[in-house]
């Protein structure tokens, strides 16, 4: 089983984003555990859907923070999110309509590889913009 252990190096310093990243790690680990026990498609399907739905909500939060933080390369980050979402939804569709267990393995591998890359590589260059965005949004909430 290839679960991801949360490390402080994954943290970017924005508590809401760090909590979401940690939740994505936990969801992925749940998928890994379910697969290691050979859980049926009835268990894996909802877990996979939950991961994808949560990832989509996470993307929306990151986008809002990057906009608020005036990130000049927001489109690069959004393209990475979009690319992952397309691949993940295609695999999810295959999972739903094909009875091949290897699709489950492929889906979890995609999620694991993406999450490792997202935490270790993609989020780092944008961390300062996410922090500024979080501060800007916090300031907006205080003035409301």
Coordinates of C-alpha atoms in Angstrom, one line a residue, residues 7-122:
X7 CA 4.7 16.2 6.1
X8 CA 5.1 19.8 7.2
X9 CA 7.0 20.4 4.0
X10 CA 3.6 20.1 2.2
X11 CA 2.3 23.2 4.1
X12 CA 2.2 26.5 2.2
X13 CA 1.2 28.7 5.2
X14 CA -2.4 29.2 4.3
X15 CA -4.4 27.2 6.9
X16 CA -7.5 26.8 4.7
X17 CA -5.5 25.5 1.8
X18 CA -3.2 23.3 4.0
X19 CA -6.4 21.8 5.6
X20 CA -7.7 21.0 2.1
X21 CA -4.4 19.5 1.0
X22 CA -4.4 17.3 4.1
X23 CA -8.0 16.3 3.4
X24 CA -7.1 15.3 -0.1
X25 CA -4.2 13.2 1.2
X26 CA -6.6 11.5 3.7
X27 CA -9.2 10.8 0.9
X28 CA -6.5 9.3 -1.3
X29 CA -5.2 7.2 1.5
X30 CA -8.8 6.0 2.1
X31 CA -8.9 4.9 -1.6
X32 CA -5.5 3.1 -1.2
X33 CA -6.7 1.3 1.9
X34 CA -10.0 0.3 0.2
X35 CA -8.1 -1.1 -2.7
X36 CA -5.6 -3.0 -0.5
X37 CA -8.5 -4.8 1.0
X38 CA -10.0 -5.5 -2.4
X39 CA -13.1 -3.6 -1.5
X40 CA -15.8 -3.8 -4.1
X41 CA -16.6 -1.2 -6.8
X42 CA -19.5 -0.1 -4.6
X43 CA -17.0 1.2 -2.0
X44 CA -14.3 2.5 -4.4
X45 CA -16.8 4.4 -6.6
X46 CA -18.1 6.7 -3.9
X47 CA -14.6 7.3 -2.5
X48 CA -13.3 8.2 -6.0
X49 CA -16.2 10.6 -6.5
X50 CA -15.7 12.2 -3.1
X51 CA -12.0 12.8 -4.0
X52 CA -12.8 14.3 -7.3
X53 CA -15.6 16.5 -5.9
X54 CA -13.3 17.7 -3.1
X55 CA -10.5 18.4 -5.5
X56 CA -12.8 20.5 -7.6
X57 CA -13.9 22.6 -4.6
X58 CA -10.2 22.9 -3.6
X59 CA -9.4 24.2 -7.1
X60 CA -12.1 26.9 -6.8
X61 CA -10.7 28.0 -3.4
X62 CA -7.2 28.2 -4.8
X63 CA -8.4 30.2 -7.9
X64 CA -10.2 32.7 -5.7
X65 CA -7.1 33.2 -3.5
X66 CA -4.8 33.5 -6.6
X67 CA -7.2 36.1 -8.1
X68 CA -7.3 38.0 -4.8
X69 CA -3.5 37.8 -4.6
X70 CA -3.1 39.1 -8.1
X71 CA -1.1 36.1 -9.3
X72 CA 0.3 37.0 -12.7
X73 CA 0.6 33.3 -13.7
X74 CA -2.8 32.2 -12.6
X75 CA -3.6 30.6 -16.0
X76 CA -0.6 28.3 -15.6
X77 CA -1.9 26.9 -12.3
X78 CA -5.5 26.8 -13.7
X79 CA -4.3 24.8 -16.8
X80 CA -2.6 22.3 -14.5
X81 CA -5.9 21.9 -12.5
X82 CA -7.9 21.6 -15.7
X83 CA -5.6 19.0 -17.2
X84 CA -5.8 16.9 -14.1
X85 CA -9.6 17.3 -13.9
X86 CA -10.1 16.1 -17.5
X87 CA -7.9 13.0 -17.0
X88 CA -9.5 12.2 -13.7
X89 CA -13.0 12.6 -15.0
X90 CA -12.2 10.4 -18.0
X91 CA -10.9 7.7 -15.7
X92 CA -13.9 8.0 -13.4
X93 CA -16.2 7.6 -16.4
X94 CA -14.2 4.4 -17.4
X95 CA -14.4 3.2 -13.8
X96 CA -18.2 3.6 -13.9
X97 CA -18.8 1.8 -17.2
X98 CA -16.0 -0.8 -17.5
X99 CA -15.6 -3.7 -15.2
X100 CA -11.8 -3.8 -15.4
X101 CA -10.2 -3.6 -11.9
X102 CA -7.1 -2.2 -13.5
X103 CA -9.0 1.0 -14.1
X104 CA -9.2 1.4 -10.3
X105 CA -5.4 0.9 -10.0
X106 CA -4.8 3.4 -12.8
X107 CA -7.2 6.0 -11.2
X108 CA -5.5 5.8 -7.8
X109 CA -2.1 6.0 -9.5
X110 CA -3.2 9.2 -11.3
X111 CA -4.6 10.7 -8.1
X112 CA -1.5 9.8 -6.1
X113 CA 0.9 11.1 -8.8
X114 CA -1.0 14.3 -9.2
X115 CA -1.4 14.9 -5.5
X116 CA 2.3 14.4 -4.8
X117 CA 3.2 16.7 -7.7
X118 CA 0.6 19.3 -6.6
X119 CA 1.8 19.3 -3.0
X120 CA 5.5 19.2 -3.8
X121 CA 5.8 21.2 -7.0
X122 CA 2.7 23.0 -8.3

